[in-house]
Amino acid sequence: MVPTPADLTDLIATVSDGAVLTDPDLLEGYRHDWARDPDAGTPRAVVRAATTADVVATLRWAHARGVPVVPRGAGSGLSGGATAVDGGLVLTTERMREITVDPVTRTAVVQPGLLNAEVKKAVAAHGLWYPPDPSSFEMCSIGGNAATNAGGLCCVKYGVTTDYVLGMEVVLADGTAVRLGGPRLKDSAGLSLTKLFVGSEGTLGVITELTLRLLPAQPPQSTVVATFGTLTAATDAILAITGQLRPAMLEFMDTVAVNAVEDELRMGLDRTAAALLVARSDAPGEHAAREAEIMLAACEKAGATEVFATDDAAEGEAFTAARRYAIPAVEKIGPLLLEDVGVPLPRLGDLVAGITAVAERNDVIVSVIAHAGDGNTHPLIVHDPTDPDNTARAHRAFGEIMDLAIALGGTITGEHGVGRLKKAWLPDQVGPDVMELTRRIKHALDPTGILNPGAIL
């Protein structure tokens, strides 16, 4: 049996039985998220909170002793936001999994440990829909989605996580639990504190409950699939589509991603295509067919080599699944440095072309997939961590891509968060005044700096 450090005795006595893990083999699985931050530390313990009371007790204990606490959801983050700190605690909400759905108010009260897919399934049983849908929806937690303000495939039309968070319970750094907002579609009482915590990446508090806004079930969809011989033709089609309508989805894959997905799924994708677009309309009734016609025409005018539309749900979902699978498919080529830079839509073509130039200049493979309808791209930089020269070139490309996005009036992160891997570029995007304001807010809510130190700031 692994001995329990003496300084954890008081903590163990105040949380649920079995909540505190100290076995080194178990701690190893909580050191980093999917970003695999090479600088991840080793925590002294992991607290697997089962209740808000567990979170309160943990933060009171840590606050009194100045012990760092790294909040963690499902560990699916891609920016190092859940990287453990040496000697600190990892506080995971994975055991907090209750949900209550109210069809009358079209809201759900959800604990943070439920996966996005589980929330969707639970509300669908009531004929309702929770729209935000990260590609990792089957493995990412709803609490982590709120902490990073996650987006997804349908966000071009339906918005991101913050658009669906009506309220929350959040525990502050000193262990104070507060309730913000609630099941009200309109509420202007006081400062918009709920929105402050969405996207704060565990640096301001630990979310223990969310009140989510729901929509009626999504209507049947028409899917348009188009391939292009050049990246320019594909980005021209994207701008032509978004200039006329707001699709329910508009996704992009470059040739590297297309071939990586085809290697795995064998679904007959065109390996010669420079780019593939998958678009959807869920407009009611005959309007979906009309929107599909507009998207078809836009792709044809832009020079698509092949384009077709389908109302078959299974066929449409197969192409959506192919897009969702792009990251793990490209990852089979080699380990990835993942980005999620975004730009205003008119600059999308410049960003894609610029990323190609960065890849060539640094002699690395960079695959680009994108939530193209809102200008949010995911450059996937393949590298060999056993080759120091290749790794150096990959990291140089990583920085150059973020510099490019900023120069184009864009952002270093559209939905994954800043975490630890991107924070060096944040001042270049937001400027010194915003950085100082961020520090002042952080200090006001976490004066001893124990919550997720090293993330964002």
Short mmCIF file of C-alpha atoms in Angstrom, two decimals:
data_model
loop_
_atom_site.label_atom_id
_atom_site.label_comp_id
_atom_site.label_asym_id
_atom_site.label_seq_id
_atom_site.Cartn_x
_atom_site.Cartn_y
_atom_site.Cartn_z
CA MET A 1 0.00 0.00 0.00
CA VAL A 2 1.24 3.48 -0.86
CA PRO A 3 1.69 5.54 2.31
CA THR A 4 -0.43 8.69 2.59
CA PRO A 5 1.60 11.89 3.04
CA ALA A 6 1.00 13.25 6.53
CA ASP A 7 0.06 16.71 5.25
CA LEU A 8 -2.94 15.24 3.37
CA THR A 9 -4.58 13.78 6.48
CA ASP A 10 -6.81 16.81 7.09
CA LEU A 11 -7.86 16.91 3.43
CA ILE A 12 -8.73 13.22 3.33
CA ALA A 13 -10.85 13.65 6.46
CA THR A 14 -13.00 16.38 4.89
CA VAL A 15 -13.81 14.90 1.46
CA SER A 16 -15.73 11.83 0.28
CA ASP A 17 -14.27 8.40 1.00
CA GLY A 18 -11.71 7.39 -1.59
CA ALA A 19 -11.63 10.83 -3.20
CA VAL A 20 -7.91 11.43 -2.66
CA LEU A 21 -5.45 9.44 -4.79
CA THR A 22 -1.73 9.33 -3.96
CA ASP A 23 -0.55 6.18 -5.72
CA PRO A 24 2.18 7.27 -8.19
CA ASP A 25 0.83 4.93 -10.88
CA LEU A 26 -2.60 6.57 -10.61
CA LEU A 27 -1.17 10.08 -10.45
CA GLU A 28 0.62 9.52 -13.75
CA GLY A 29 -2.69 9.42 -15.62
CA TYR A 30 -3.59 12.90 -14.35
CA ARG A 31 -0.34 14.75 -15.11
CA HIS A 32 -1.40 16.20 -18.45
CA ASP A 33 -4.29 16.50 -20.88
CA TRP A 34 -4.40 15.44 -24.53
CA ALA A 35 -1.89 18.18 -25.39
CA ARG A 36 0.81 16.06 -23.69
CA ASP A 37 2.64 19.10 -22.32
CA PRO A 38 6.26 17.94 -21.93
CA ASP A 39 6.66 20.25 -18.92
CA ALA A 40 3.89 18.59 -16.91
CA GLY A 41 4.67 18.30 -13.21
CA THR A 42 3.83 15.57 -10.71
CA PRO A 43 1.03 16.39 -8.27
CA ARG A 44 1.19 15.35 -4.64
CA ALA A 45 -2.39 14.08 -4.94
CA VAL A 46 -5.47 13.91 -7.14
CA VAL A 47 -8.83 14.75 -5.64
CA ARG A 48 -11.73 13.07 -7.45
CA ALA A 49 -14.55 15.28 -6.19
CA ALA A 50 -17.98 13.68 -5.97
CA THR A 51 -19.85 16.73 -4.67
CA THR A 52 -19.61 20.49 -4.49
CA ALA A 53 -18.76 20.02 -0.82
CA ASP A 54 -15.67 18.07 -1.88
CA VAL A 55 -14.57 20.96 -4.09
CA VAL A 56 -15.21 23.47 -1.30
CA ALA A 57 -13.18 21.41 1.19
CA THR A 58 -10.32 20.92 -1.25
CA LEU A 59 -10.00 24.59 -2.09
CA ARG A 60 -10.26 25.65 1.56
CA TRP A 61 -7.44 23.22 2.38
CA ALA A 62 -5.30 24.39 -0.53
CA HIS A 63 -5.99 28.09 0.04
CA ALA A 64 -4.93 27.86 3.68
CA ARG A 65 -1.64 26.24 2.70
CA GLY A 66 -0.88 27.99 -0.59
CA VAL A 67 -1.00 24.72 -2.50
CA PRO A 68 -1.60 25.00 -6.27
CA VAL A 69 -4.77 23.39 -7.63
CA VAL A 70 -5.23 22.41 -11.28
CA PRO A 71 -8.92 21.82 -12.13
CA ARG A 72 -9.52 19.02 -14.63
CA GLY A 73 -12.46 17.67 -16.60
CA ALA A 74 -12.08 14.68 -18.91
CA GLY A 75 -8.49 15.49 -19.84
CA SER A 76 -9.35 16.01 -23.52
CA GLY A 77 -8.00 19.57 -23.66
CA LEU A 78 -5.59 20.51 -26.44
CA SER A 79 -3.75 23.52 -25.00
CA GLY A 80 -2.20 22.24 -21.79
CA GLY A 81 -4.89 23.79 -19.61
CA ALA A 82 -4.93 20.78 -17.27
CA THR A 83 -1.17 20.34 -16.93
CA ALA A 84 -0.29 19.27 -13.40
CA VAL A 85 2.03 21.34 -11.20
CA ASP A 86 4.78 19.79 -9.09
CA GLY A 87 3.60 19.40 -5.50
CA GLY A 88 0.11 20.66 -6.22
CA LEU A 89 -3.29 19.02 -6.42
CA VAL A 90 -5.22 17.97 -9.49
CA LEU A 91 -8.92 18.49 -8.75
CA THR A 92 -11.03 16.47 -11.16
CA THR A 93 -14.82 16.70 -11.47
CA GLU A 94 -15.15 13.48 -13.48
CA ARG A 95 -17.30 11.82 -10.77
CA MET A 96 -19.88 14.62 -10.73
CA ARG A 97 -22.40 13.29 -13.24
CA GLU A 98 -25.97 14.25 -12.37
CA ILE A 99 -28.40 15.91 -14.79
CA THR A 100 -31.97 17.21 -14.50
CA VAL A 101 -33.90 18.28 -17.61
CA ASP A 102 -36.83 20.69 -17.51
CA PRO A 103 -38.74 20.53 -20.83
CA VAL A 104 -40.97 23.45 -19.81
CA THR A 105 -38.17 25.99 -19.46
CA ARG A 106 -36.00 24.10 -21.98
CA THR A 107 -33.11 24.00 -19.57
CA ALA A 108 -30.91 21.35 -18.01
CA VAL A 109 -29.04 21.48 -14.72
CA VAL A 110 -25.87 19.51 -15.27
CA GLN A 111 -22.88 18.52 -13.20
CA PRO A 112 -19.52 19.02 -14.92
CA GLY A 113 -18.38 15.40 -15.17
CA LEU A 114 -20.95 14.38 -17.79
CA LEU A 115 -19.61 14.08 -21.31
CA ASN A 116 -20.98 16.37 -23.99
CA ALA A 117 -22.46 13.34 -25.78
CA GLU A 118 -24.20 12.21 -22.58
CA VAL A 119 -25.82 15.61 -22.16
CA LYS A 120 -27.03 15.51 -25.76
CA LYS A 121 -28.50 12.04 -25.27
CA ALA A 122 -30.23 12.94 -22.00
CA VAL A 123 -31.92 16.04 -23.39
CA ALA A 124 -32.82 14.30 -26.67
CA ALA A 125 -35.00 11.95 -24.64
CA HIS A 126 -37.17 15.03 -23.99
CA GLY A 127 -37.20 16.11 -27.64
CA LEU A 128 -34.57 18.78 -27.00
CA TRP A 129 -31.10 19.57 -28.29
CA TYR A 130 -27.88 20.94 -26.80
CA PRO A 131 -26.10 22.40 -29.86
CA PRO A 132 -22.37 22.91 -29.02
CA ASP A 133 -20.62 19.89 -30.53
CA PRO A 134 -16.82 19.71 -30.37
CA SER A 135 -15.32 17.04 -32.62
CA SER A 136 -14.39 15.26 -29.38
CA PHE A 137 -18.01 15.38 -28.10
CA GLU A 138 -17.93 11.69 -27.22
CA MET A 139 -14.97 12.14 -24.86
CA CYS A 140 -14.97 15.76 -23.61
CA SER A 141 -16.80 16.81 -20.46
CA ILE A 142 -19.43 19.52 -20.24
CA GLY A 143 -17.47 21.18 -17.43
CA GLY A 144 -14.36 21.31 -19.59
CA ASN A 145 -16.46 22.70 -22.44
CA ALA A 146 -17.57 25.56 -20.19
CA ALA A 147 -14.05 26.15 -18.85
CA THR A 148 -12.67 26.58 -22.38
CA ASN A 149 -15.80 27.99 -24.06
CA ALA A 150 -15.70 25.08 -26.50
CA GLY A 151 -17.15 25.36 -29.98
CA GLY A 152 -17.65 22.71 -32.62
CA LEU A 153 -19.06 21.91 -36.02
CA CYS A 154 -22.50 23.53 -35.80
CA CYS A 155 -21.33 26.71 -34.08
CA VAL A 156 -21.28 28.68 -37.34
CA LYS A 157 -25.06 28.90 -36.99
CA TYR A 158 -25.79 28.06 -33.37
CA GLY A 159 -22.96 29.61 -31.37
CA VAL A 160 -20.52 28.29 -28.79
CA THR A 161 -20.79 27.10 -25.19
CA THR A 162 -21.17 30.55 -23.64
CA ASP A 163 -24.34 31.08 -25.68
CA TYR A 164 -25.99 28.20 -23.81
CA VAL A 165 -24.80 28.77 -20.24
CA LEU A 166 -27.56 30.50 -18.28
CA GLY A 167 -26.16 29.90 -14.82
CA MET A 168 -23.68 27.99 -12.75
CA GLU A 169 -22.43 27.08 -9.34
CA VAL A 170 -18.74 27.88 -9.03
CA VAL A 171 -16.33 27.50 -6.12
CA LEU A 172 -13.81 30.30 -5.72
CA ALA A 173 -10.17 29.92 -4.73
CA ASP A 174 -10.85 30.34 -1.01
CA GLY A 175 -13.59 27.68 -1.06
CA THR A 176 -16.57 30.02 -1.29
CA ALA A 177 -19.36 28.50 -3.41
CA VAL A 178 -21.52 30.98 -5.31
CA ARG A 179 -24.52 30.63 -7.61
CA LEU A 180 -24.69 32.80 -10.69
CA GLY A 181 -27.59 33.16 -13.11
CA GLY A 182 -30.25 30.48 -13.38
CA PRO A 183 -33.03 29.07 -15.59
CA ARG A 184 -34.05 32.48 -16.90
CA LEU A 185 -33.71 33.36 -20.56
CA LYS A 186 -33.48 37.06 -19.70
CA ASP A 187 -31.65 38.34 -16.64
CA SER A 188 -29.88 41.71 -16.41
CA ALA A 189 -29.41 41.79 -12.63
CA GLY A 190 -25.88 42.83 -11.76
CA LEU A 191 -22.63 42.27 -13.60
CA SER A 192 -22.45 39.44 -16.13
CA LEU A 193 -20.40 37.25 -13.83
CA THR A 194 -21.58 33.98 -15.35
CA LYS A 195 -19.91 34.89 -18.63
CA LEU A 196 -16.72 35.80 -16.78
CA PHE A 197 -16.19 32.21 -15.67
CA VAL A 198 -17.02 30.62 -19.02
CA GLY A 199 -13.71 30.32 -20.83
CA SER A 200 -11.63 31.15 -17.72
CA GLU A 201 -9.87 27.76 -17.91
CA GLY A 202 -10.05 27.06 -14.19
CA THR A 203 -8.05 30.15 -13.28
CA LEU A 204 -10.89 31.97 -11.48
CA GLY A 205 -12.95 29.16 -9.95
CA VAL A 206 -14.07 25.55 -10.27
CA ILE A 207 -17.46 25.01 -11.93
CA THR A 208 -19.54 22.40 -10.10
CA GLU A 209 -22.91 22.86 -11.82
CA LEU A 210 -24.21 24.39 -15.04
CA THR A 211 -27.66 25.53 -16.09
CA LEU A 212 -27.84 25.07 -19.85
CA ARG A 213 -30.23 26.54 -22.41
CA LEU A 214 -31.69 23.95 -24.78
CA LEU A 215 -33.35 24.13 -28.20
CA PRO A 216 -36.02 22.01 -29.87
CA ALA A 217 -34.63 18.99 -31.69
CA GLN A 218 -32.64 19.89 -34.81
CA PRO A 219 -34.66 19.60 -38.04
CA PRO A 220 -33.68 17.12 -40.79
CA GLN A 221 -30.61 18.25 -42.69
CA SER A 222 -29.40 18.44 -46.26
CA THR A 223 -25.68 17.82 -46.73
CA VAL A 224 -23.48 19.19 -49.50
CA VAL A 225 -20.06 17.67 -50.20
CA ALA A 226 -17.56 19.27 -52.57
CA THR A 227 -13.96 18.62 -53.59
CA PHE A 228 -11.57 21.19 -55.02
CA GLY A 229 -8.35 21.11 -56.99
CA THR A 230 -6.89 24.12 -55.17
CA LEU A 231 -7.10 25.59 -51.68
CA THR A 232 -8.01 28.96 -53.19
CA ALA A 233 -11.06 27.51 -54.91
CA ALA A 234 -12.21 25.98 -51.63
CA THR A 235 -11.84 29.20 -49.65
CA ASP A 236 -13.58 31.13 -52.42
CA ALA A 237 -16.52 28.73 -52.11
CA ILE A 238 -16.60 29.21 -48.34
CA LEU A 239 -16.88 32.98 -48.69
CA ALA A 240 -19.50 32.65 -51.41
CA ILE A 241 -21.63 30.42 -49.17
CA THR A 242 -21.33 32.52 -46.03
CA GLY A 243 -22.02 35.66 -48.04
CA GLN A 244 -25.48 34.32 -48.89
CA LEU A 245 -26.61 32.26 -45.90
CA ARG A 246 -25.60 30.87 -42.54
CA PRO A 247 -25.22 27.09 -42.93
CA ALA A 248 -25.77 24.71 -40.05
CA MET A 249 -22.25 23.42 -40.70
CA LEU A 250 -19.40 24.29 -43.04
CA GLU A 251 -16.28 22.16 -42.55
CA PHE A 252 -12.96 22.02 -44.39
CA MET A 253 -10.28 19.33 -44.77
CA ASP A 254 -7.05 19.67 -46.75
CA THR A 255 -5.44 16.90 -48.79
CA VAL A 256 -3.33 15.60 -45.90
CA ALA A 257 -6.43 15.17 -43.75
CA VAL A 258 -8.48 13.69 -46.61
CA ASN A 259 -5.84 11.05 -47.28
CA ALA A 260 -5.29 10.30 -43.58
CA VAL A 261 -9.04 9.78 -43.08
CA GLU A 262 -9.30 7.68 -46.24
CA ASP A 263 -6.41 5.50 -45.03
CA GLU A 264 -8.48 4.63 -41.96
CA LEU A 265 -12.13 4.74 -43.04
CA ARG A 266 -11.90 3.61 -46.69
CA MET A 267 -15.02 5.53 -47.71
CA GLY A 268 -13.94 6.52 -51.21
CA LEU A 269 -12.76 10.06 -50.59
CA ASP A 270 -10.95 11.68 -53.52
CA ARG A 271 -7.25 11.37 -52.67
CA THR A 272 -6.29 13.85 -55.37
CA ALA A 273 -8.40 16.67 -53.95
CA ALA A 274 -6.59 19.69 -52.51
CA ALA A 275 -9.57 20.29 -50.21
CA LEU A 276 -12.93 18.84 -49.20
CA LEU A 277 -15.91 20.83 -47.92
CA VAL A 278 -18.81 19.36 -45.96
CA ALA A 279 -21.74 21.75 -45.52
CA ARG A 280 -25.21 21.35 -44.09
CA SER A 281 -28.52 23.15 -44.04
CA ASP A 282 -31.19 22.48 -41.42
CA ALA A 283 -33.57 25.19 -42.58
CA PRO A 284 -37.22 24.18 -42.12
CA GLY A 285 -39.16 22.46 -44.88
CA GLU A 286 -38.33 23.26 -48.47
CA HIS A 287 -35.88 25.96 -47.40
CA ALA A 288 -33.22 23.32 -46.68
CA ALA A 289 -33.30 22.19 -50.29
CA ARG A 290 -33.07 25.81 -51.44
CA GLU A 291 -30.04 26.45 -49.22
CA ALA A 292 -28.42 23.26 -50.51
CA GLU A 293 -28.92 24.54 -54.07
CA ILE A 294 -27.23 27.83 -53.16
CA MET A 295 -24.27 25.98 -51.64
CA LEU A 296 -24.00 23.68 -54.65
CA ALA A 297 -23.99 26.63 -57.02
CA ALA A 298 -21.36 28.46 -54.95
CA CYS A 299 -19.07 25.44 -55.01
CA GLU A 300 -19.55 24.92 -58.75
CA LYS A 301 -18.86 28.58 -59.49
CA ALA A 302 -15.70 28.47 -57.37
CA GLY A 303 -14.43 25.56 -59.45
CA ALA A 304 -15.31 22.41 -57.52
CA THR A 305 -14.08 19.25 -59.22
CA GLU A 306 -17.04 17.33 -57.79
CA VAL A 307 -20.05 18.43 -55.77
CA PHE A 308 -23.27 16.73 -54.71
CA ALA A 309 -26.08 17.08 -52.19
CA THR A 310 -27.92 14.44 -50.20
CA ASP A 311 -30.93 14.38 -47.90
CA ASP A 312 -30.01 10.88 -46.69
CA ALA A 313 -29.23 11.26 -42.98
CA ALA A 314 -26.86 8.29 -42.83
CA GLU A 315 -24.88 9.43 -45.85
CA GLY A 316 -24.61 12.97 -44.54
CA GLU A 317 -23.52 11.74 -41.13
CA ALA A 318 -20.82 9.56 -42.70
CA PHE A 319 -19.11 12.65 -44.13
CA THR A 320 -19.52 14.49 -40.84
CA ALA A 321 -17.96 11.53 -39.02
CA ALA A 322 -15.06 11.63 -41.48
CA ARG A 323 -14.44 15.28 -40.59
CA ARG A 324 -14.66 14.52 -36.87
CA TYR A 325 -12.08 11.76 -37.32
CA ALA A 326 -9.53 14.01 -39.01
CA ILE A 327 -7.38 14.77 -35.95
CA PRO A 328 -6.88 11.15 -34.80
CA ALA A 329 -6.34 10.13 -38.45
CA VAL A 330 -3.59 12.72 -39.01
CA GLU A 331 -2.11 11.81 -35.63
CA LYS A 332 -1.36 8.36 -37.02
CA ILE A 333 1.21 10.03 -39.31
CA GLY A 334 3.03 11.26 -36.22
CA PRO A 335 2.59 13.16 -32.93
CA LEU A 336 0.88 16.51 -33.34
CA LEU A 337 1.23 20.08 -32.20
CA LEU A 338 -2.37 21.26 -32.43
CA GLU A 339 -3.57 24.80 -32.97
CA ASP A 340 -6.96 26.47 -33.35
CA VAL A 341 -6.20 29.87 -34.79
CA GLY A 342 -9.03 31.87 -36.29
CA VAL A 343 -9.42 34.94 -38.47
CA PRO A 344 -12.23 37.13 -39.79
CA LEU A 345 -13.78 35.23 -42.69
CA PRO A 346 -12.48 37.54 -45.45
CA ARG A 347 -8.92 36.65 -44.35
CA LEU A 348 -9.46 32.87 -44.33
CA GLY A 349 -7.81 32.38 -47.72
CA ASP A 350 -4.78 34.39 -46.58
CA LEU A 351 -4.52 32.27 -43.44
CA VAL A 352 -4.70 28.95 -45.28
CA ALA A 353 -2.17 30.10 -47.88
CA GLY A 354 0.07 31.47 -45.16
CA ILE A 355 0.00 28.20 -43.23
CA THR A 356 1.09 26.39 -46.40
CA ALA A 357 4.02 28.78 -46.70
CA VAL A 358 4.95 28.24 -43.03
CA ALA A 359 4.97 24.48 -43.55
CA GLU A 360 7.18 24.75 -46.62
CA ARG A 361 9.54 27.24 -45.00
CA ASN A 362 10.06 25.00 -41.98
CA ASP A 363 9.99 21.69 -43.89
CA VAL A 364 7.24 20.16 -41.75
CA ILE A 365 3.88 18.55 -42.49
CA VAL A 366 0.99 20.81 -41.51
CA SER A 367 -2.52 19.57 -42.17
CA VAL A 368 -5.32 22.14 -42.01
CA ILE A 369 -8.85 21.26 -41.01
CA ALA A 370 -11.35 23.94 -40.13
CA HIS A 371 -14.74 25.03 -38.90
CA ALA A 372 -14.56 27.06 -42.05
CA GLY A 373 -17.89 28.84 -41.70
CA ASP A 374 -16.62 30.84 -38.72
CA GLY A 375 -12.97 31.16 -39.74
CA ASN A 376 -11.67 28.79 -37.07
CA THR A 377 -8.86 26.58 -38.38
CA HIS A 378 -7.02 23.67 -36.79
CA PRO A 379 -3.49 23.45 -38.17
CA LEU A 380 -2.08 20.04 -37.21
CA ILE A 381 1.72 20.10 -37.15
CA VAL A 382 3.20 16.62 -37.46
CA HIS A 383 6.55 16.22 -35.73
CA ASP A 384 8.98 13.58 -34.50
CA PRO A 385 9.76 14.16 -30.80
CA THR A 386 12.82 11.87 -31.10
CA ASP A 387 14.36 14.19 -33.71
CA PRO A 388 15.53 17.46 -32.08
CA ASP A 389 15.89 19.30 -35.39
CA ASN A 390 12.43 18.28 -36.60
CA THR A 391 10.93 19.18 -33.25
CA ALA A 392 12.58 22.62 -33.32
CA ARG A 393 11.22 23.28 -36.81
CA ALA A 394 7.75 22.16 -35.74
CA HIS A 395 7.74 24.46 -32.74
CA ARG A 396 8.98 27.32 -34.90
CA ALA A 397 6.09 26.67 -37.30
CA PHE A 398 3.70 26.60 -34.33
CA GLY A 399 4.74 30.11 -33.35
CA GLU A 400 4.78 31.44 -36.89
CA ILE A 401 1.21 30.29 -37.45
CA MET A 402 0.02 32.13 -34.36
CA ASP A 403 1.95 35.23 -35.42
CA LEU A 404 0.26 34.97 -38.82
CA ALA A 405 -3.22 34.74 -37.30
CA ILE A 406 -2.58 37.80 -35.14
CA ALA A 407 -1.23 39.74 -38.13
CA LEU A 408 -4.44 38.94 -40.02
CA GLY A 409 -6.58 40.37 -37.22
CA GLY A 410 -7.35 36.93 -35.82
CA THR A 411 -6.99 34.95 -32.62
CA ILE A 412 -4.57 32.37 -31.23
CA THR A 413 -7.49 30.26 -30.05
CA GLY A 414 -11.03 30.00 -31.33
CA GLU A 415 -12.23 27.31 -28.95
CA HIS A 416 -9.47 25.26 -27.29
CA GLY A 417 -8.29 27.90 -24.85
CA VAL A 418 -4.90 29.49 -24.18
CA GLY A 419 -3.75 27.00 -21.56
CA ARG A 420 0.00 26.90 -21.13
CA LEU A 421 1.04 26.18 -24.68
CA LYS A 422 -0.20 29.47 -26.20
CA LYS A 423 0.11 32.00 -23.40
CA ALA A 424 3.36 33.47 -24.76
CA TRP A 425 1.39 34.81 -27.75
CA LEU A 426 -1.60 36.18 -25.82
CA PRO A 427 -0.06 39.60 -25.10
CA ASP A 428 0.62 40.08 -28.81
CA GLN A 429 -3.05 39.51 -29.56
CA VAL A 430 -4.79 41.45 -26.77
CA GLY A 431 -2.18 44.06 -25.81
CA PRO A 432 -0.73 45.21 -22.47
CA ASP A 433 -3.85 46.96 -21.17
CA VAL A 434 -6.00 43.86 -21.52
CA MET A 435 -3.26 41.72 -19.99
CA GLU A 436 -3.12 44.04 -16.99
CA LEU A 437 -6.92 43.97 -16.64
CA THR A 438 -6.79 40.16 -16.77
CA ARG A 439 -4.20 40.12 -13.98
CA ARG A 440 -6.34 42.43 -11.85
CA ILE A 441 -9.40 40.19 -12.24
CA LYS A 442 -7.31 37.11 -11.47
CA HIS A 443 -5.86 38.73 -8.35
CA ALA A 444 -9.29 39.85 -7.13
CA LEU A 445 -10.72 36.32 -7.30
CA ASP A 446 -7.56 34.35 -6.53
CA PRO A 447 -5.24 36.64 -4.54
CA THR A 448 -2.81 33.86 -3.61
CA GLY A 449 -2.66 32.54 -7.19
CA ILE A 450 -3.37 28.89 -6.40
CA LEU A 451 -5.87 28.20 -9.20
CA ASN A 452 -4.28 26.69 -12.30
CA PRO A 453 -1.02 28.64 -12.03
CA GLY A 454 0.76 28.95 -15.35
CA ALA A 455 -2.40 28.86 -17.46
CA ILE A 456 -3.27 31.97 -19.52
CA LEU A 457 -1.04 34.31 -17.47
#
